[in-house]
Amino acid sequence: MNNVYKHTVQYYETDKMGITHHSNYIRWMEEARVYFLAEMGWPFKKIEELGVVSPVTSIDCKYKLPTTFEEVVDIEASLVECKSFKFVIEYIMKNAEGKVVFEGHSAHCFLDMEGNIVRVNKEYPELYQAFMNKMNE
Amino acid sequence: MNNVYKHTVQYYETDKMGITHHSNYIRWMEEARVYFLAEMGWPFKKIEELGVVSPVTSIDCKYKLPTTFEEVVDIEASLVECKSFKFVIEYIMKNAEGKVVFEGHSAHCFLDMEGNIVRVNKEYPELYQAFMNKMNE
Amino acid sequence: MNNVYKHTVQYYETDKMGITHHSNYIRWMEEARVYFLAEMGWPFKKIEELGVVSPVTSIDCKYKLPTTFEEVVDIEASLVECKSFKFVIEYIMKNAEGKVVFEGHSAHCFLDMEGNIVRVNKEYPELYQAFMNKMNE
Amino acid sequence: MNNVYKHTVQYYETDKMGITHHSNYIRWMEEARVYFLAEMGWPFKKIEELGVVSPVTSIDCKYKLPTTFEEVVDIEASLVECKSFKFVIEYIMKNAEGKVVFEGHSAHCFLDMEGNIVRVNKEYPELYQAFMNKMNE
């Protein structure tokens, strides 16, 4: 398994039901994405140095099983779509028993600092190639 | 427009891009849902007094336009599906100019305190009827 | 009572003890401060347009009584110290019964966008005067 | 240095000033405290199994230097006071250059599940002894 990022559930991430509040998984997707891109050789900082940002354009997710304080969650991120101006990452989160607790996707577009769409295949072929290599793994 | 809940974007909800961090919209969906159910005559507290909870089972959302600190966001929640053991709420968020900034859905199931599925049409017909009335509005 | 800001405790602000997680009060202090400055005639935006920011330099707080989901908390902010380059705001939070649940202070300095200290009494006397008027109320 | 806990600043912890929002340090204090107690041989879970909770009664903190996304912050927690029914932990946070970015304290009381004060020296001498040993290190 590649690109497995580990998140330990914090006390402040629980709610009065005694479990992790569902909004936190969206944040963990971001943590795993940051890790995924860094592992790919393109940490956020390096992408931002090109003058490119990749805001989230949509999210979907399924909550399968609850988690709670002190559990360690394994998050496997993988690139499932990449086009000239957008990409989609899939996240599978598992608990210590290996059971899937969460599945989700985040879609992103490439923008410059003024908010214009950037076609990375033409403008930043090295970045595009890194994504393509990841797709073919 | 019924059930419009207003959220003012807080400084602590922004991120280093200068806009609202995308995870916060998931929290605003919850705020609007709490308001929606209270307006329906069934605030969380009243549902929980029946021994029923309604955890989120899935979410999907589209980020249309950014928002930032001090903007007031109108959130219209509406019930788009209701069955014996689950329901789906849709959320449309608009900025002060009336432009849609976010669209999303949250799906929920009805559980008892031990985590067993509750068929509210049989067990709590009054609650079920309130949902049905809302569907037909 | 002047400058009373109301915050309704959200579900996502509770933790597994069933009460508001203590970190959220720090965020409510900010909400009340934003409101206080706007009431004073100097909303954040207007101060930032001068090229001045006022980051938090220290905080102290006492947690007196717990609060939880759906409680409405009254937050009274008042200016308790103001010098040329710093100010201190006090926050008293009360529950619906009028009991004090939280007391705290935040201290702030005035900085320009490069992080240099700004002596507002000399550089922005209008802003300084507004603070002074508030002290003498 | 004992009990150094590392926190990597997340994107969602930054604000529109481009730095870590000050409220997050309160959460990192909790992360470091959880780690500190586990290292001491008394993880939260073990204390809670005694029927004892240790809510925060007060906090004070000084923000010395800003941090931002991707920085790794070293957090050293140490016990600076321990009595029969309360304890105080000090937190020193440093950036990668070894510079102090934050100093703070959290005070806690020992309560049972009904909210009554627990004198751990009498009721749970083993727990009290662990705290005492830590004080004398």
XYZ file of C-alpha atoms in Angstrom:
548
model
C 0.000 0.000 0.000
C 1.408 3.317 -1.095
C 0.817 6.722 0.323
C -0.786 5.640 3.566
C -1.042 8.616 5.885
C -1.873 8.051 9.548
C -4.106 10.352 11.573
C -4.663 9.863 15.300
C -8.124 11.065 16.365
C -7.857 13.976 18.787
C -10.107 14.654 21.767
C -11.167 17.975 20.222
C -12.330 16.099 17.107
C -14.993 14.166 19.008
C -18.553 15.381 19.579
C -21.254 14.762 22.166
C -22.215 11.471 20.477
C -18.779 10.295 21.711
C -17.433 9.808 18.183
C -15.396 11.779 15.653
C -17.468 14.678 14.281
C -18.071 14.022 10.572
C -16.609 17.398 9.467
C -13.132 16.321 10.561
C -12.837 13.642 7.869
C -12.865 16.461 5.283
C -9.819 17.887 7.073
C -8.112 14.513 7.168
C -8.658 14.229 3.392
C -6.653 17.436 3.123
C -3.919 16.096 5.419
C -3.665 12.939 3.298
C -3.668 14.997 0.072
C -0.813 17.162 1.314
C 1.101 13.989 2.141
C 0.218 12.382 -1.201
C 1.455 15.363 -3.232
C 4.644 15.603 -1.176
C 5.298 11.883 -1.754
C 4.698 12.508 -5.479
C 7.505 15.055 -5.376
C 5.194 18.076 -5.613
C 4.499 19.421 -2.141
C 1.973 22.324 -1.940
C 4.821 24.789 -1.522
C 6.462 23.736 -4.806
C 3.144 23.972 -6.675
C 2.408 27.385 -5.139
C 5.888 28.554 -6.204
C 4.711 28.013 -9.789
C 1.871 30.415 -8.993
C -0.656 27.573 -9.101
C -3.313 26.714 -6.497
C -5.673 23.750 -6.573
C -8.855 24.581 -4.662
C -11.454 21.917 -3.933
C -14.338 22.079 -6.403
C -16.395 19.169 -5.085
C -16.409 16.472 -2.450
C -18.359 13.290 -1.940
C -18.020 10.908 0.954
C -19.538 7.928 2.706
C -19.298 7.407 6.440
C -19.089 3.638 6.967
C -18.147 3.171 10.620
C -17.576 5.607 13.476
C -14.150 6.311 14.947
C -13.255 7.998 18.203
C -10.534 9.504 20.383
C -7.104 7.846 20.211
C -7.911 5.631 17.240
C -5.261 5.638 14.532
C -6.833 5.927 11.086
C -4.934 4.786 7.977
C -5.745 6.989 4.996
C -4.843 5.763 1.548
C -5.023 8.455 -1.104
C -4.865 7.671 -4.811
C -5.206 9.692 -7.970
C -8.250 8.483 -9.918
C -8.564 11.201 -12.576
C -6.258 13.798 -14.044
C -6.946 16.165 -16.902
C -5.281 19.327 -18.122
C -7.045 21.560 -15.622
C -8.498 19.252 -12.939
C -7.784 16.142 -10.884
C -9.648 13.836 -8.530
C -8.235 12.058 -5.491
C -9.860 9.099 -3.767
C -9.464 8.450 -0.045
C -10.005 5.145 1.731
C -9.770 5.327 5.514
C -9.402 2.210 7.667
C -9.355 1.600 11.398
C -6.770 -0.502 13.254
C -8.738 -3.673 12.469
C -8.444 -2.910 8.765
C -12.146 -2.106 8.390
C -13.114 0.713 6.036
C -14.534 3.607 8.061
C -14.754 6.210 5.294
C -14.578 6.509 1.516
C -14.470 9.799 -0.323
C -13.275 11.858 -3.270
C -12.162 15.422 -3.709
C -12.035 17.141 -7.108
C -9.704 20.064 -7.724
C -9.009 22.532 -10.488
C -5.731 24.290 -11.272
C -5.911 28.091 -10.971
C -3.383 30.888 -11.114
C -3.235 33.490 -8.358
C -5.835 35.633 -10.178
C -8.292 32.761 -10.287
C -7.890 31.887 -13.969
C -7.867 28.257 -15.043
C -4.385 26.886 -15.714
C -3.897 24.074 -18.245
C -0.978 22.374 -16.557
C -0.276 20.015 -19.481
C 0.734 23.030 -21.552
C 1.984 25.474 -18.973
C 3.658 23.190 -16.441
C 4.350 19.890 -18.270
C 6.667 18.678 -15.515
C 3.847 18.920 -12.957
C 1.422 17.307 -15.398
C 3.844 14.456 -16.048
C 4.140 13.775 -12.318
C 0.347 13.420 -12.114
C 0.292 11.195 -15.217
C 2.984 8.938 -13.756
C 0.932 8.603 -10.589
C -2.172 7.644 -12.615
C -0.286 4.838 -14.312
C 1.197 3.346 -11.168
C -38.044 31.198 0.849
C -38.478 29.026 3.887
C -35.922 27.910 6.359
C -33.196 30.311 5.399
C -30.466 30.220 8.018
C -27.797 32.907 8.023
C -24.148 32.276 8.827
C -21.590 35.064 9.068
C -18.108 33.888 8.041
C -15.698 34.107 10.966
C -12.035 35.079 10.807
C -11.067 31.654 12.173
C -12.916 30.004 9.270
C -10.618 31.540 6.657
C -7.370 29.953 5.458
C -4.112 31.210 3.965
C -5.718 31.500 0.523
C -7.728 34.333 2.139
C -11.058 32.523 1.722
C -13.308 30.282 3.810
C -11.709 26.871 4.270
C -13.865 24.299 2.466
C -14.316 22.115 5.563
C -16.406 24.799 7.246
C -19.286 24.448 4.790
C -19.855 20.945 6.183
C -20.291 22.558 9.613
C -22.661 25.192 8.224
C -24.746 22.376 6.712
C -25.131 21.084 10.262
C -26.042 24.540 11.577
C -28.704 24.882 8.873
C -29.970 21.343 9.552
C -30.339 22.043 13.275
C -32.300 25.190 12.365
C -34.392 23.326 9.766
C -35.419 20.585 12.199
C -36.230 23.116 14.927
C -38.406 25.061 12.453
C -40.114 21.759 11.595
C -41.040 21.386 15.246
C -38.493 18.646 15.920
C -35.321 20.156 17.378
C -32.417 17.743 17.943
C -33.185 17.664 21.655
C -36.766 16.460 21.069
C -35.583 13.738 18.669
C -32.875 12.638 21.092
C -35.478 12.455 23.876
C -37.143 9.706 21.821
C -33.817 7.879 22.008
C -33.183 8.502 18.318
C -30.066 9.927 16.682
C -29.575 10.699 12.993
C -25.881 10.470 12.088
C -24.627 11.573 8.694
C -24.134 8.592 6.357
C -22.972 10.485 3.274
C -22.295 13.959 1.966
C -21.807 15.433 -1.469
C -21.097 19.048 -2.257
C -20.051 21.478 -4.940
C -18.051 24.598 -4.223
C -19.253 27.220 -6.728
C -17.769 30.507 -5.529
C -15.461 31.419 -2.647
C -16.623 33.351 0.409
C -14.571 35.106 3.038
C -14.508 36.852 6.415
C -17.570 38.937 7.302
C -19.707 37.720 4.416
C -23.219 36.690 5.402
C -24.209 33.417 3.736
C -27.881 32.502 3.290
C -28.396 28.766 3.644
C -31.643 27.264 2.406
C -32.182 23.713 3.605
C -34.912 21.502 2.167
C -35.928 17.890 2.620
C -35.505 16.044 -0.679
C -35.971 12.432 0.425
C -37.531 10.695 3.407
C -37.980 6.979 3.973
C -38.731 4.903 7.022
C -35.113 4.822 8.189
C -33.291 7.567 6.276
C -33.623 11.100 4.982
C -31.709 13.478 2.718
C -31.420 17.257 3.089
C -30.311 19.612 0.336
C -28.483 22.859 1.053
C -28.203 25.861 -1.250
C -25.919 28.619 0.011
C -25.957 32.114 -1.479
C -23.865 35.213 -0.935
C -25.249 38.725 -0.382
C -25.550 39.239 -4.136
C -27.797 36.208 -4.362
C -25.214 34.113 -6.183
C -24.999 30.411 -5.340
C -21.692 29.719 -3.593
C -22.320 26.107 -2.529
C -24.715 23.236 -3.173
C -24.739 20.056 -1.149
C -26.642 17.140 0.332
C -26.391 15.187 3.543
C -27.968 11.756 4.005
C -28.881 10.492 7.479
C -30.188 7.318 9.012
C -32.279 6.932 12.141
C -30.574 4.918 14.888
C -31.373 4.123 18.494
C -28.791 4.710 21.200
C -27.367 1.202 20.674
C -26.798 1.862 16.991
C -29.711 -0.200 15.665
C -31.745 1.101 12.738
C -35.057 2.655 13.762
C -38.004 2.603 11.354
C -39.583 5.877 12.367
C -42.747 5.343 10.332
C -43.643 2.469 12.654
C -41.991 3.431 15.888
C -42.385 7.214 15.912
C -45.211 8.014 13.469
C -45.508 11.573 14.743
C -41.892 12.283 13.793
C -42.344 10.521 10.460
C -45.463 12.569 9.733
C -43.579 15.801 10.383
C -40.960 14.753 7.798
C -43.697 13.735 5.331
C -45.445 17.083 5.728
C -42.172 18.851 5.018
C -41.665 16.761 1.844
C -45.057 17.819 0.549
C -44.641 21.526 1.183
C -25.084 46.142 28.924
C -23.217 47.290 25.842
C -21.634 45.201 23.188
C -23.271 41.926 24.103
C -22.674 39.419 21.351
C -24.646 36.186 21.315
C -23.199 32.836 20.289
C -25.311 29.697 20.026
C -23.294 26.559 20.825
C -23.080 24.302 17.773
C -23.144 20.503 17.780
C -19.670 20.441 16.211
C -18.354 22.516 19.140
C -19.150 19.805 21.690
C -16.774 17.000 22.640
C -17.132 13.474 24.006
C -17.613 14.803 27.546
C -20.930 16.147 26.167
C -19.945 19.785 26.676
C -18.419 22.595 24.637
C -14.760 21.874 23.938
C -12.682 24.510 25.739
C -10.831 25.606 22.587
C -14.022 27.069 21.125
C -14.239 29.834 23.722
C -11.049 31.295 22.221
C -12.894 31.465 18.898
C -15.949 33.076 20.517
C -13.639 35.708 22.020
C -12.670 36.536 18.454
C -16.305 36.654 17.324
C -17.119 39.038 20.178
C -14.029 41.155 19.421
C -15.006 41.495 15.762
C -18.466 42.609 16.910
C -17.024 44.979 19.528
C -14.738 46.732 17.036
C -17.533 47.021 14.469
C -19.815 48.562 17.134
C -16.968 50.957 17.956
C -17.023 52.103 14.338
C -13.796 50.316 13.392
C -14.587 46.942 11.845
C -11.567 44.722 11.011
C -11.883 45.645 7.342
C -11.532 49.377 8.064
C -8.495 48.781 10.280
C -6.914 46.513 7.662
C -7.503 49.213 5.031
C -5.124 51.381 7.059
C -2.586 48.601 6.621
C -2.823 47.697 10.306
C -3.367 44.260 11.828
C -3.812 43.444 15.516
C -2.655 39.894 16.204
C -3.239 38.262 19.579
C -0.108 38.413 21.743
C -1.493 36.703 24.840
C -4.630 35.145 26.267
C -5.765 34.185 29.721
C -9.044 32.588 30.619
C -11.011 30.887 33.341
C -13.601 28.222 32.667
C -16.282 28.651 35.329
C -19.187 26.476 34.204
C -19.676 24.142 31.235
C -22.010 24.934 28.342
C -23.367 22.628 25.677
C -25.221 22.296 22.377
C -28.013 24.801 21.731
C -27.185 27.040 24.683
C -27.090 30.726 23.849
C -24.049 32.399 25.418
C -24.012 36.170 26.031
C -20.521 37.590 25.543
C -19.777 41.048 26.882
C -16.525 42.474 25.563
C -14.956 45.590 27.054
C -11.722 47.459 26.497
C -9.660 47.366 29.687
C -6.323 48.727 28.452
C -5.184 50.769 25.486
C -1.723 52.128 24.788
C -0.038 53.478 21.697
C 0.834 50.046 20.325
C -1.277 47.537 22.260
C -4.739 46.949 23.736
C -6.460 44.429 25.994
C -10.058 43.260 25.759
C -11.938 41.506 28.553
C -14.678 38.976 27.867
C -17.391 37.892 30.288
C -19.595 35.066 29.021
C -22.915 34.208 30.658
C -25.442 31.456 30.139
C -29.218 31.960 29.814
C -29.577 31.988 33.605
C -27.147 34.885 33.799
C -24.403 32.807 35.398
C -20.823 33.524 34.398
C -19.445 30.556 32.433
C -16.182 32.067 31.260
C -13.919 35.051 31.901
C -10.945 35.936 29.757
C -8.667 38.537 28.258
C -6.877 38.889 24.957
C -3.970 41.272 24.430
C -3.135 42.605 20.972
C -0.447 44.697 19.373
C -0.756 46.942 16.330
C 1.462 45.890 13.427
C 1.840 46.991 9.830
C 1.740 44.424 7.024
C 5.511 43.879 7.321
C 5.194 43.027 10.998
C 6.587 46.300 12.395
C 4.987 47.843 15.471
C 2.637 50.712 14.687
C 2.136 53.497 17.241
C -1.482 54.273 16.434
C -1.593 57.403 18.615
C 0.855 59.065 16.234
C 0.140 57.338 12.948
C -3.628 56.835 13.126
C -4.939 59.283 15.740
C -8.544 58.757 14.631
C -8.302 55.048 15.417
C -6.527 55.779 18.694
C -9.213 58.282 19.680
C -11.941 55.693 19.077
C -10.158 53.320 21.482
C -9.687 56.110 24.040
C -13.373 57.034 23.870
C -14.274 53.396 24.485
C -11.962 53.280 27.546
C -13.717 56.253 29.050
C -17.246 55.007 28.529
C 14.285 16.845 26.416
C 11.507 14.604 27.579
C 7.997 14.419 26.358
C 8.480 16.368 23.160
C 5.414 15.995 20.980
C 5.560 17.086 17.350
C 2.687 18.789 15.539
C 2.817 19.606 11.832
C 0.780 22.721 11.015
C -2.107 21.870 8.702
C -3.462 24.014 5.874
C -6.853 24.188 7.621
C -5.149 25.626 10.714
C -4.008 28.754 8.870
C -6.079 31.931 8.547
C -6.246 34.807 6.088
C -3.215 36.466 7.680
C -1.320 33.476 6.215
C -0.321 32.144 9.640
C -1.618 29.587 12.137
C -4.838 30.837 13.748
C -4.153 31.415 17.450
C -7.007 29.144 18.613
C -5.195 26.072 17.296
C -2.396 26.316 19.852
C -4.987 25.545 22.542
C -5.745 22.324 20.663
C -2.059 21.475 20.328
C -1.725 21.927 24.103
C -4.339 19.192 24.406
C -2.510 16.964 21.921
C 0.716 17.385 23.886
C -1.100 16.776 27.182
C -2.599 13.524 25.888
C 0.894 12.462 24.826
C 2.436 13.570 28.133
C -0.051 11.575 30.237
C 0.348 8.496 28.018
C 4.156 8.733 28.395
C 3.611 9.024 32.173
C 1.812 5.688 32.050
C -1.658 7.218 32.523
C -3.334 7.711 29.159
C -6.736 9.471 29.222
C -8.482 6.127 28.768
C -6.896 4.663 31.905
C -7.809 7.744 33.954
C -11.362 7.694 32.623
C -11.629 4.010 33.557
C -11.173 5.118 37.171
C -14.221 7.319 36.636
C -12.075 10.443 36.745
C -12.007 13.328 34.261
C -9.687 16.333 34.312
C -11.367 19.304 32.617
C -9.445 22.491 31.905
C -10.160 25.156 34.531
C -7.900 27.891 33.198
C -5.425 28.663 30.458
C -2.838 31.354 29.919
C -0.595 31.714 26.915
C 1.826 33.973 25.119
C 2.205 34.022 21.362
C 5.869 34.766 20.663
C 6.340 34.101 16.949
C 3.965 33.084 14.173
C 4.019 29.641 12.553
C 2.418 28.525 9.331
C 1.500 25.609 7.056
C 3.928 22.669 6.983
C 6.039 23.865 9.906
C 6.816 21.177 12.463
C 6.336 22.486 15.998
C 8.071 20.800 18.946
C 5.902 20.910 22.051
C 7.499 20.204 25.401
C 4.985 19.614 28.176
C 5.985 19.494 31.823
C 4.120 19.211 35.087
C 4.677 22.368 37.133
C 2.122 21.910 39.920
C 0.225 18.974 41.377
C -2.088 18.949 44.374
C -4.691 16.537 45.634
C -7.410 17.817 43.320
C -5.651 19.903 40.634
C -2.592 20.042 38.410
C -0.919 22.497 36.059
C 0.970 21.680 32.861
C 3.354 24.038 31.103
C 3.888 23.969 27.344
C 6.869 25.378 25.460
C 6.536 25.248 21.679
C 9.517 25.727 19.382
C 9.919 25.986 15.619
C 12.473 24.056 13.546
C 15.126 26.694 14.301
C 14.658 26.094 18.023
C 13.026 29.459 18.622
C 10.180 29.619 21.149
C 6.919 30.383 19.320
C 4.491 29.862 22.208
C 4.451 29.457 25.979
C 1.392 28.472 27.941
C -0.157 26.714 30.913
C -3.331 24.749 31.443
C -4.786 24.086 34.895
C -7.027 21.080 35.502
C -9.104 19.698 38.338
C -9.976 16.078 39.023
C -13.707 15.351 38.900
C -15.816 12.225 39.037
C -18.456 11.566 36.383
C -21.044 13.485 38.416
C -18.840 16.567 38.545
C -17.706 16.236 42.155
C -14.127 17.040 43.067
C -11.937 13.958 43.510
C -8.956 14.057 45.877
C -6.697 11.693 43.971
C -4.085 11.481 46.736
C -6.666 9.689 48.900
C -8.877 7.990 46.351
C -6.382 7.016 43.647
C -2.933 7.058 45.291
C -1.347 5.218 42.372
C -2.385 7.993 39.975
C -1.261 10.639 42.470
C 2.105 8.937 42.862
C 2.630 8.973 39.088
C 2.053 12.738 39.082
C 4.372 13.203 42.077
C 7.124 11.210 40.389
C 6.788 13.411 37.324
C 7.079 16.559 39.467
C 10.342 15.338 40.940
C 11.965 14.399 37.646
